[in-house]
PDB file of C-alpha atoms in Angstrom:
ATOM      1  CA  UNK A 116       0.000   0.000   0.000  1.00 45.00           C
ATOM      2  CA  UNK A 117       1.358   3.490  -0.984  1.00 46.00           C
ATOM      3  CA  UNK A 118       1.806   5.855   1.776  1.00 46.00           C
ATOM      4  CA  UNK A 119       1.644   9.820   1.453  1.00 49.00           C
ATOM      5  CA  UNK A 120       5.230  10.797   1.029  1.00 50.00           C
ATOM      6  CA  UNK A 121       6.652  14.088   2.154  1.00 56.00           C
ATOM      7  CA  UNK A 122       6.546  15.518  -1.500  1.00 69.00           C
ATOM      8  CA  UNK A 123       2.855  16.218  -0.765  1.00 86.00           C
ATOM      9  CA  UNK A 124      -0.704  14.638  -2.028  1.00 90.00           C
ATOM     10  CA  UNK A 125      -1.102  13.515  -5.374  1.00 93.00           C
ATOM     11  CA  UNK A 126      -4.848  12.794  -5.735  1.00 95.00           C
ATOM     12  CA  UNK A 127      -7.557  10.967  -7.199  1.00 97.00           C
ATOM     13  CA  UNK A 128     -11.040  12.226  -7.354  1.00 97.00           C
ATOM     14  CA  UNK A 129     -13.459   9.398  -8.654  1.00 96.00           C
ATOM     15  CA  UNK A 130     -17.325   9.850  -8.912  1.00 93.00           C
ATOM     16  CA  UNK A 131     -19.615   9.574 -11.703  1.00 89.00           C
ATOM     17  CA  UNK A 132     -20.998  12.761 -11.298  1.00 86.00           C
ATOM     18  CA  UNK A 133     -19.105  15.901 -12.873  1.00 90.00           C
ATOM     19  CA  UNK A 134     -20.552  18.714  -9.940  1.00 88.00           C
ATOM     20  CA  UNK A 135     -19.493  15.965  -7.025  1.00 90.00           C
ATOM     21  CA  UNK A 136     -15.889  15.594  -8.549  1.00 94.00           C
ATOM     22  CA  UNK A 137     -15.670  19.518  -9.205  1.00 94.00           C
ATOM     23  CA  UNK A 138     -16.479  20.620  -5.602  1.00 93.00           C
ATOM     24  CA  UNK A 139     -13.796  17.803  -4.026  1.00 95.00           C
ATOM     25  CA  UNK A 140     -11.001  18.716  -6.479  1.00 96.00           C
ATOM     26  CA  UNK A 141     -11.884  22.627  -5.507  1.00 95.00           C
ATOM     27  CA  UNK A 142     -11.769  21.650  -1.779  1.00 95.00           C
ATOM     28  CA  UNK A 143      -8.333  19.937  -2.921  1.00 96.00           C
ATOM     29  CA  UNK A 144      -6.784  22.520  -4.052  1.00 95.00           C
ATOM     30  CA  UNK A 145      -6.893  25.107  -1.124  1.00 95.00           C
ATOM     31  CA  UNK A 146      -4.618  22.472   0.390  1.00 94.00           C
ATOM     32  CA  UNK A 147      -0.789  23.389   0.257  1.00 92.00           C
ATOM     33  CA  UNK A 148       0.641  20.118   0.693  1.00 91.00           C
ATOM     34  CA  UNK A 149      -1.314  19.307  -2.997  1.00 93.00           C
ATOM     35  CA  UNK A 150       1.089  18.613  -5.614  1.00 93.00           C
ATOM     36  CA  UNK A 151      -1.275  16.619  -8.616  1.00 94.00           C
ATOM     37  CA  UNK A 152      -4.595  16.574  -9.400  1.00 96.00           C
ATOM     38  CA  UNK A 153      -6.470  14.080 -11.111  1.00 97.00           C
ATOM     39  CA  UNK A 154     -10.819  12.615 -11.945  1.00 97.00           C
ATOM     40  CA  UNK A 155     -12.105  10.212 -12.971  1.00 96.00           C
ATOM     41  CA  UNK A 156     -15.687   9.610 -14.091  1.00 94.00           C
ATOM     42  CA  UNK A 157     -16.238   5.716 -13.609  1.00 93.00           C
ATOM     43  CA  UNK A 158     -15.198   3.066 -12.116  1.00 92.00           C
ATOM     44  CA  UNK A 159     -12.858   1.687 -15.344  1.00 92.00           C
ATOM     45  CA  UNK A 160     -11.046   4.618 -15.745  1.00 95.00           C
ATOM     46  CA  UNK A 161     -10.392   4.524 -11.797  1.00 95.00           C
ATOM     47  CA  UNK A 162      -8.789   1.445 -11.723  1.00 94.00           C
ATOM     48  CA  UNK A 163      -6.549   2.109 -14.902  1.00 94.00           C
ATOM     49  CA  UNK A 164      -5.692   5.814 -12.774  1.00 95.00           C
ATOM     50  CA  UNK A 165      -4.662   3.955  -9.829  1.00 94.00           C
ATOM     51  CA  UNK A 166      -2.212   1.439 -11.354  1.00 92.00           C
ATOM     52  CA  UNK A 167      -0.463   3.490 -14.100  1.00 93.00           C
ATOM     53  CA  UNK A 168      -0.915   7.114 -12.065  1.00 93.00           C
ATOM     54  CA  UNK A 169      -0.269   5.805  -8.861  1.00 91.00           C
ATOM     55  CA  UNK A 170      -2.059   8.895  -7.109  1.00 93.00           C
ATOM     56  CA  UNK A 171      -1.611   8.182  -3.177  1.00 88.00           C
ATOM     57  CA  UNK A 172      -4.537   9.252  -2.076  1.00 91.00           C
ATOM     58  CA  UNK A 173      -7.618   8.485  -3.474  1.00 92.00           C
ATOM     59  CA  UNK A 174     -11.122   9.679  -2.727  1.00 93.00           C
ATOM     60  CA  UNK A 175     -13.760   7.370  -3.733  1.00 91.00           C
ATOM     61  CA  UNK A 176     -17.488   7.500  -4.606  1.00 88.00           C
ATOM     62  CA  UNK A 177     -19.326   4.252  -3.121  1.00 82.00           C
ATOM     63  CA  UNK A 178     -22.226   4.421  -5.576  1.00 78.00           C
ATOM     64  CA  UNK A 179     -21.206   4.317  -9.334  1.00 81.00           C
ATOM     65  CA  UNK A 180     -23.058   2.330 -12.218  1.00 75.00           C
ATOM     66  CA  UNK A 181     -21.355  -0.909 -13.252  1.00 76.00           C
ATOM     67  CA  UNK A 182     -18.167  -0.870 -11.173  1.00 83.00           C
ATOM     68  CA  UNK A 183     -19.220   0.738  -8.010  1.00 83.00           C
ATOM     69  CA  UNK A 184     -16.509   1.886  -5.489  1.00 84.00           C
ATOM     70  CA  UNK A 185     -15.639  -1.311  -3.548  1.00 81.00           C
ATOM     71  CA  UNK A 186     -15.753  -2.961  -6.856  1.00 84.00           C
ATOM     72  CA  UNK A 187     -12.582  -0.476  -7.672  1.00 89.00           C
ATOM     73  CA  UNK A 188     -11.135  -1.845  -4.569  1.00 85.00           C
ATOM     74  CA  UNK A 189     -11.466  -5.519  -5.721  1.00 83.00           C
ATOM     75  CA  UNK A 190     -10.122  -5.017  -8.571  1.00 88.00           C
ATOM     76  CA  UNK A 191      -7.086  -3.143  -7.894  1.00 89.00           C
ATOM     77  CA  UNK A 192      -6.396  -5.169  -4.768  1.00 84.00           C
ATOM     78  CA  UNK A 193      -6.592  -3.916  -0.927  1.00 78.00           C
ATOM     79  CA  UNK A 194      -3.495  -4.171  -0.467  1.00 77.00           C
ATOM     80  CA  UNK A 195      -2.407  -2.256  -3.650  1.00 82.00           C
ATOM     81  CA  UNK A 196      -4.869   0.460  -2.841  1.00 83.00           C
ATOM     82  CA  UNK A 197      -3.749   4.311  -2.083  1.00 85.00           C
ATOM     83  CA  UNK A 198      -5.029   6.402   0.831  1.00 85.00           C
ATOM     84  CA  UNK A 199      -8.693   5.725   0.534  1.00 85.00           C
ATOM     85  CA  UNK A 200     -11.667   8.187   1.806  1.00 87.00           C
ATOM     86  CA  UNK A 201     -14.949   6.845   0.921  1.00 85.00           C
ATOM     87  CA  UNK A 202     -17.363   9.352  -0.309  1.00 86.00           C
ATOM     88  CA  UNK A 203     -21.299   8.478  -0.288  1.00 79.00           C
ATOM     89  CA  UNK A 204     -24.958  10.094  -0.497  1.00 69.00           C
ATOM     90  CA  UNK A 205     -27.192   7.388   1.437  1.00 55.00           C
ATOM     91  CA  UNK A 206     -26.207   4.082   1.537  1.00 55.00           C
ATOM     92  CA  UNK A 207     -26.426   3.688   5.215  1.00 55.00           C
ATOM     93  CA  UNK A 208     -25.610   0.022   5.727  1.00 49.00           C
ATOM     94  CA  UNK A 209     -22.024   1.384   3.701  1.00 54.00           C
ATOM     95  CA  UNK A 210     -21.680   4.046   6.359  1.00 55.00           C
ATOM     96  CA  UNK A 211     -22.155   1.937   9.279  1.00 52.00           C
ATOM     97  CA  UNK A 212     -19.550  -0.621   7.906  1.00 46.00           C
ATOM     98  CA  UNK A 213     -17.343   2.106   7.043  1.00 56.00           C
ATOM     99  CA  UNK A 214     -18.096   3.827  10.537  1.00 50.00           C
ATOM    100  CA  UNK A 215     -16.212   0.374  12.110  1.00 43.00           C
ATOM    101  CA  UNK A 216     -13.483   0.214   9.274  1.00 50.00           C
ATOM    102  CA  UNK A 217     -12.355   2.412   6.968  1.00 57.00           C
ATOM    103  CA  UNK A 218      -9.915   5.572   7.389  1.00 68.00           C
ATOM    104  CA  UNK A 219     -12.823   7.912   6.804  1.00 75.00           C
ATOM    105  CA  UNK A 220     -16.249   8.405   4.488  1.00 78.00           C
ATOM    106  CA  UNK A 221     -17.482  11.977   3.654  1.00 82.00           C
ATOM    107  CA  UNK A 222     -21.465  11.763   3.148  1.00 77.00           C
ATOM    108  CA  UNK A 223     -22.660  14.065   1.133  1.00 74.00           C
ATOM    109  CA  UNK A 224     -23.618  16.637   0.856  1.00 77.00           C
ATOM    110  CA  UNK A 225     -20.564  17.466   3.437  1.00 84.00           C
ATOM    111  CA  UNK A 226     -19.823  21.116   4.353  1.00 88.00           C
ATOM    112  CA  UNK A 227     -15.591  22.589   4.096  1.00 91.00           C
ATOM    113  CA  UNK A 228     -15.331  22.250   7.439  1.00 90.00           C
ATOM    114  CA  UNK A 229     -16.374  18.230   7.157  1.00 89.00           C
ATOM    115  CA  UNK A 230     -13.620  18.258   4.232  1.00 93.00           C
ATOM    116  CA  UNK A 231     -11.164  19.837   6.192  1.00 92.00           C
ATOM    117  CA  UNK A 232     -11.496  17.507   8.978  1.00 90.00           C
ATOM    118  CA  UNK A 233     -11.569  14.564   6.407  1.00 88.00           C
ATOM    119  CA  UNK A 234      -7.937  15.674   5.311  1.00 90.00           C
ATOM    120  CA  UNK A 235      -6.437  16.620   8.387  1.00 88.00           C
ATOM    121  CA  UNK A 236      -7.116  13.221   9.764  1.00 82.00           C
ATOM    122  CA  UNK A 237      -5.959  11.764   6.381  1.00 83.00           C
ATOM    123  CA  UNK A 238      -2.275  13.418   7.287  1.00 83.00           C
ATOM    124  CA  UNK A 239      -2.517  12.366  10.739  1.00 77.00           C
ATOM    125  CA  UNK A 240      -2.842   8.653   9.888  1.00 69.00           C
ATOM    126  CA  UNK A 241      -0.746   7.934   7.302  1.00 65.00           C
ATOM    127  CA  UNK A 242       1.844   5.809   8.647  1.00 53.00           C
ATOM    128  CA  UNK A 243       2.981   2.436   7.497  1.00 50.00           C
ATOM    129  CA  UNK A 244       1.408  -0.138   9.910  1.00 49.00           C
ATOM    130  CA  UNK A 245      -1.942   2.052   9.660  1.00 53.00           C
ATOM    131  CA  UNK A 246      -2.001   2.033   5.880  1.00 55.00           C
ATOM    132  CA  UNK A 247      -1.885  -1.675   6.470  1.00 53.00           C
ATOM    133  CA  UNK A 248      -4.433  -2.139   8.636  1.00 58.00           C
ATOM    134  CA  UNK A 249      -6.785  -0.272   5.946  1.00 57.00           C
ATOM    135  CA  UNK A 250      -5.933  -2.389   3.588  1.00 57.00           C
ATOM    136  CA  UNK A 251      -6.679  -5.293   5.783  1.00 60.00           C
ATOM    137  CA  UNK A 252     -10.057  -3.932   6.959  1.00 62.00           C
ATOM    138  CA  UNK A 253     -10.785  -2.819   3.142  1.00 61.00           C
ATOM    139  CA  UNK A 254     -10.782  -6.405   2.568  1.00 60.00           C
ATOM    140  CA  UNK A 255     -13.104  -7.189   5.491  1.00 64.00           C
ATOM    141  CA  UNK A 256     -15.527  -4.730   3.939  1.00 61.00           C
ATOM    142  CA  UNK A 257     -15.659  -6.239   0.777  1.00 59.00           C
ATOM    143  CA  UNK A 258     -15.952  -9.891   2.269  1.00 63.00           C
ATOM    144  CA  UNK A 259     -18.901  -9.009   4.192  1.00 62.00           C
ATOM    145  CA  UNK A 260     -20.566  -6.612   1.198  1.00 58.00           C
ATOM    146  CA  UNK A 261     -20.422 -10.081  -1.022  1.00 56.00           C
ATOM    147  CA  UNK A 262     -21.834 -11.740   1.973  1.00 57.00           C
ATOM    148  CA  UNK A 263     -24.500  -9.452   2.337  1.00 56.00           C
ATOM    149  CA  UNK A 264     -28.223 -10.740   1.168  1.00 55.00           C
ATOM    150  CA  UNK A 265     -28.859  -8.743  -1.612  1.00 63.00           C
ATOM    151  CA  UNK A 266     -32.477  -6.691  -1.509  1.00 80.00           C
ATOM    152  CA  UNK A 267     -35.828  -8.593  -2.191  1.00 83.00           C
ATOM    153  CA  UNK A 268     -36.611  -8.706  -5.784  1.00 83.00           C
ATOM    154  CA  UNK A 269     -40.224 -10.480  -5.460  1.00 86.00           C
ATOM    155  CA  UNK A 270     -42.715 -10.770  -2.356  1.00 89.00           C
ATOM    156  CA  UNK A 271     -44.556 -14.141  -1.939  1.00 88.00           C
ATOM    157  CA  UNK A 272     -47.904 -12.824  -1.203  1.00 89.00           C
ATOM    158  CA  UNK A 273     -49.930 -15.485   0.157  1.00 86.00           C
ATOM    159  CA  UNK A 274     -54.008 -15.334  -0.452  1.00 85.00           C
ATOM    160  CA  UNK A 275     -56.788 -18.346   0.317  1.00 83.00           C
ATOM    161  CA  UNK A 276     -54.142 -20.847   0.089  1.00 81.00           C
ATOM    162  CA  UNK A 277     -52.435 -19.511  -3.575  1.00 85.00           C
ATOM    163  CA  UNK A 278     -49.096 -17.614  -3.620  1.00 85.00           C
ATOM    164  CA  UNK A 279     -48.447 -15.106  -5.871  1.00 86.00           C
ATOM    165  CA  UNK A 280     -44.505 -13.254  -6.290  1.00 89.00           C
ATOM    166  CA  UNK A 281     -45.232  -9.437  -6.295  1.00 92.00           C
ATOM    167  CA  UNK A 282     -42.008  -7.932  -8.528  1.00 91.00           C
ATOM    168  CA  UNK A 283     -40.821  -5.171  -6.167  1.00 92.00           C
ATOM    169  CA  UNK A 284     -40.297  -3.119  -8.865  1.00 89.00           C
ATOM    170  CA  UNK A 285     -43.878  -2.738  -9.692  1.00 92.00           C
ATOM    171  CA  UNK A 286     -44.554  -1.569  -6.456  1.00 95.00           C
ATOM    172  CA  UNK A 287     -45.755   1.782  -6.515  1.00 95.00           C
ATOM    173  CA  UNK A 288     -46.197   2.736  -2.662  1.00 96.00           C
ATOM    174  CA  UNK A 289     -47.004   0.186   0.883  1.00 96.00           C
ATOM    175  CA  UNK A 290     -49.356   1.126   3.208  1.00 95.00           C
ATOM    176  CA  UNK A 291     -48.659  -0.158   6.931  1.00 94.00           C
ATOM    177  CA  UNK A 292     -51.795  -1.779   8.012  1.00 92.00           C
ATOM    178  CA  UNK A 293     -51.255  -3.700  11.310  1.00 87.00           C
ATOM    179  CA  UNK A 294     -49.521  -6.561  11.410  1.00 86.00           C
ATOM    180  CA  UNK A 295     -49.650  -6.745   7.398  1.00 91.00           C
ATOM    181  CA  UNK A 296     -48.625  -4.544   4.764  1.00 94.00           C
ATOM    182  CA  UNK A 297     -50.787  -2.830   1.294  1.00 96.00           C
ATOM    183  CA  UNK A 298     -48.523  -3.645  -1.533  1.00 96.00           C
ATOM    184  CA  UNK A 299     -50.170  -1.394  -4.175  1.00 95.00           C
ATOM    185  CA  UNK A 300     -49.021  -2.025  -7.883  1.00 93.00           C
ATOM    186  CA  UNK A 301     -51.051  -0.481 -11.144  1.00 86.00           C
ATOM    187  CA  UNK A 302     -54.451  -0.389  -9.494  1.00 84.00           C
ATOM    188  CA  UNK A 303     -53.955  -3.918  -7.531  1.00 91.00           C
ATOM    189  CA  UNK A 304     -53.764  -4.045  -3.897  1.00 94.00           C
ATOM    190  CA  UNK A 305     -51.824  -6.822  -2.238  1.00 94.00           C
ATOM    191  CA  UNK A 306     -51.874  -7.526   1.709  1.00 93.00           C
ATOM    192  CA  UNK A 307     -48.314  -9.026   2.474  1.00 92.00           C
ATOM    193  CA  UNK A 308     -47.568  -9.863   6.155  1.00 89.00           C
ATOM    194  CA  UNK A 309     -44.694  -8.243   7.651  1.00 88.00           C
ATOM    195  CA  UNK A 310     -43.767  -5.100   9.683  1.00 88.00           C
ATOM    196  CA  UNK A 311     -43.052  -2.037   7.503  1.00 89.00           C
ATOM    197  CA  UNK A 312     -39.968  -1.611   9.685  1.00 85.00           C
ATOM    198  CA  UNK A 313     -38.787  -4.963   8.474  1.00 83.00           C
ATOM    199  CA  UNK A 314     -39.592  -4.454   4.752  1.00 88.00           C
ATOM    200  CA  UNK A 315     -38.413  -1.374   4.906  1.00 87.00           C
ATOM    201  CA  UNK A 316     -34.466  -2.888   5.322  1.00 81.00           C
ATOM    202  CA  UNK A 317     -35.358  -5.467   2.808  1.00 84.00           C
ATOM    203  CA  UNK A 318     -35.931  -3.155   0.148  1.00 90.00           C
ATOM    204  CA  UNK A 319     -33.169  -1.455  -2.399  1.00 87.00           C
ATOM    205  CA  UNK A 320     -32.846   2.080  -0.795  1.00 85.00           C
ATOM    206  CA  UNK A 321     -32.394   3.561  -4.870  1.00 84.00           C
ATOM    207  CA  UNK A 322     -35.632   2.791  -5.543  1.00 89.00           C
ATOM    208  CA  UNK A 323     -37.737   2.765  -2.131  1.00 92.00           C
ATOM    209  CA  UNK A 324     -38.188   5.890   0.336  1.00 92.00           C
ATOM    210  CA  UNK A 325     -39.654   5.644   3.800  1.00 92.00           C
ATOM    211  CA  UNK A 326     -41.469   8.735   4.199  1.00 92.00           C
ATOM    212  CA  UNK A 327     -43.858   8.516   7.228  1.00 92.00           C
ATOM    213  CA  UNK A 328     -44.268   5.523  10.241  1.00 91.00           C
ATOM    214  CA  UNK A 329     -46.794   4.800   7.897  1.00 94.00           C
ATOM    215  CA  UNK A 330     -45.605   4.743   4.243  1.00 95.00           C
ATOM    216  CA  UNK A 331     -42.991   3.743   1.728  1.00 95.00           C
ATOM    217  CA  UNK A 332     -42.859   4.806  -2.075  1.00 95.00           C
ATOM    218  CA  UNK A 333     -41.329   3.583  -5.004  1.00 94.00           C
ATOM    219  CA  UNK A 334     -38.828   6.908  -5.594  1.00 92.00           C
ATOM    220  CA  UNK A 335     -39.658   6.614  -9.362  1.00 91.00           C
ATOM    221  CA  UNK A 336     -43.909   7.185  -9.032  1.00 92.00           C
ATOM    222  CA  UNK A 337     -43.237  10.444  -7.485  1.00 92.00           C
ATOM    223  CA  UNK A 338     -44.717  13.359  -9.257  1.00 92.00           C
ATOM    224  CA  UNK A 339     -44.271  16.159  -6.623  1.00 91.00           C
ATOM    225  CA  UNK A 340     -44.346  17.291  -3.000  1.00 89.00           C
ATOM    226  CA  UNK A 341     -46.590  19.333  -2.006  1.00 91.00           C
ATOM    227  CA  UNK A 342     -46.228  21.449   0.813  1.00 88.00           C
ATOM    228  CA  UNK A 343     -48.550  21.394   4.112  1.00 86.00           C
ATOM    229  CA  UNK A 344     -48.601  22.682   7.900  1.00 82.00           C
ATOM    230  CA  UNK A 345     -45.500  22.521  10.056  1.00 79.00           C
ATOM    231  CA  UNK A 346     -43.583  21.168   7.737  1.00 79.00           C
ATOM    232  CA  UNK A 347     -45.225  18.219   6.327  1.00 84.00           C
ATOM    233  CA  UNK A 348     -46.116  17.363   2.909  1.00 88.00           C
ATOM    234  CA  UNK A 349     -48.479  15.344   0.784  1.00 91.00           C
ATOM    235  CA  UNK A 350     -46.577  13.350  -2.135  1.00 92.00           C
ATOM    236  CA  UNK A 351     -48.446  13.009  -5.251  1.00 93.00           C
ATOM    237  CA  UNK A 352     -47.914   9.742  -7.024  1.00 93.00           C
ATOM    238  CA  UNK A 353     -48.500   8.787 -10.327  1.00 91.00           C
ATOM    239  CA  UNK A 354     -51.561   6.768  -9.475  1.00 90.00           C
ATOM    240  CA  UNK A 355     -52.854   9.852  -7.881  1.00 92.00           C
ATOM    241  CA  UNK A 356     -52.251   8.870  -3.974  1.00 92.00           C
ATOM    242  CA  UNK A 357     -51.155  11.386  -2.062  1.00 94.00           C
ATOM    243  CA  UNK A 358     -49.432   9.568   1.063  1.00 93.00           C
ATOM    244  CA  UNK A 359     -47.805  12.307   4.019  1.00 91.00           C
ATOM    245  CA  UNK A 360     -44.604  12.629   4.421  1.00 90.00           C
ATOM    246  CA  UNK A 361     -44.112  13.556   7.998  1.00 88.00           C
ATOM    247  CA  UNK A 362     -41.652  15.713   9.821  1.00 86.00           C
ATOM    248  CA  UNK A 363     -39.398  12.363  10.963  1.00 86.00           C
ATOM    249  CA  UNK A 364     -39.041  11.220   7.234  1.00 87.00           C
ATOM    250  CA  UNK A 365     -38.174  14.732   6.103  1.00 86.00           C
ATOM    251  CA  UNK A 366     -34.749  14.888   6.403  1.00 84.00           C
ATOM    252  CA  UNK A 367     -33.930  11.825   5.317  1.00 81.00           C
ATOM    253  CA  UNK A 368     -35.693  12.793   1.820  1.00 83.00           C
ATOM    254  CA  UNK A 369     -33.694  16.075   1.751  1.00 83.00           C
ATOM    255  CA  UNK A 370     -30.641  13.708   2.202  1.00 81.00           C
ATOM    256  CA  UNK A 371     -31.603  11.034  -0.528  1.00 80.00           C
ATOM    257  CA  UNK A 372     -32.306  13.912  -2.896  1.00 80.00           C
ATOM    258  CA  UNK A 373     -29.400  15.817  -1.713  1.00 77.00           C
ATOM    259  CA  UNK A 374     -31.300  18.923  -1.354  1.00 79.00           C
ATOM    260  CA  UNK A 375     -33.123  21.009   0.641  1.00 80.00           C
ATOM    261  CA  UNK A 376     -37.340  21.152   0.815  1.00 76.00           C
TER     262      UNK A 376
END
């Protein structure tokens, strides 16, 4: 593993999205100890940076298309890996596996003062043995990500002794109703037992949103928010529901969306 040397930081902004990479490299380069500068906009061109450029410190989008962050980890090699700061939006299972292993994540959005912290701590820690013991835990976070179930893709619904498999992708919003759940998909309603709280983990956080005790919604069957008292709002969805999204769920929208309401 390549530790910073003395001659400064020579880095390696990767995420697929141009704005994200601009503000890091901008935060970069207020830094005096920066010496090179480079992006990259997927997870190919990443690896390819990392063994030819051989940038030693790298800071690293989790969520890309096709090869995603960890996936540039794998493939590179742990133990061939620079300085690595994870950067993320919302995948908190990521962040709490990160919280226990990695150097450091930045979620976004992050504020300069976040960033500065980030890099302080980056030239605080970059001796030898603890370069190796990132590498090592690196590969601990990749063993238990392929370990990791991956999110429900179907829901056995079970009616008057006939199961049917619900694609989760053609749910449009749940409804919690007691110990059972309203799966509604294109103008069908399907109870499904379980506890919203539990489906709520199963699902793929990309496409599902929690956004009351009550409700979850497919993220792509929302047409707008619309705003109420004290801070609520009603979503329209493209079925015309109108679930609540209450003051608990707000923030976690404004997070997923990476923007204020």
């Amino acid at each position: 593993m390549t530790a910073l040397q003395p001659d400064g930081i020579r880095a390696l902004v990767v995420d697929d999205e141009a704005p994200a990479r601009q503000r890091i490299s901008d935060l970069l380069k207020q830094d005096t100890e920066l010496r090179s500068l480079q992006e990259a906009g997927d997870g190919e061109t990443a690896v390819r940076m990392i063994l030819t450029e051989e940038p030693n410190l790298v800071l690293l989008d989790v969520q890309m298309p096709e090869l995603n962050g960890l996936k540039v980890i794998e493939a590179v090699g742990p133990e061939n890996m620079p300085l690595t700061v994870f950067v993320t939006a919302y995948d908190q299972h990521a962040i709490r596996a990160f919280e226990a292993n990695a150097l450091d994540y930045l979620l976004k959005p992050f504020s300069d003062e976040r960033f500065e912290a980030m890099l302080t701590r980056v030239k605080r820690r970059r001796d030898d043995l603890h370069l190796r013991e990132f590498g090592e835990n690196v590969a601990q976070v990749i063993a238990m990500q392929a370990t990791q179930p991956r999110y429900l893709d179907r829901l056995a619904v079970k009616t008057d002794g006939i199961t049917r498999f619900v694609r989760v992708k053609d749910i449009e919003w749940i409804e919690a109703a007691g110990v059972y759940v309203t799966l509604h998909t294109s103008g069908k309603e399907f109870l499904y037992r379980a506890a919203l709280t539990d489906l709520t983990e199963s699902l793929d956080p990309s496409l599902f949103l929690r956004i009351h005790r009550s409700f979850i919604v497919n993220i792509e069957n929302i047409v707008q928010l619309e705003s109420l008292s004290h801070g609520e709002f009603e979503v329209l969805l493209k079925d015309g529901s109108r679930p609540r999204v209450s003051r608990t769920y707000r923030s976690s929208i404004e997070k997923r969306f990476r923007q204020k309401l």
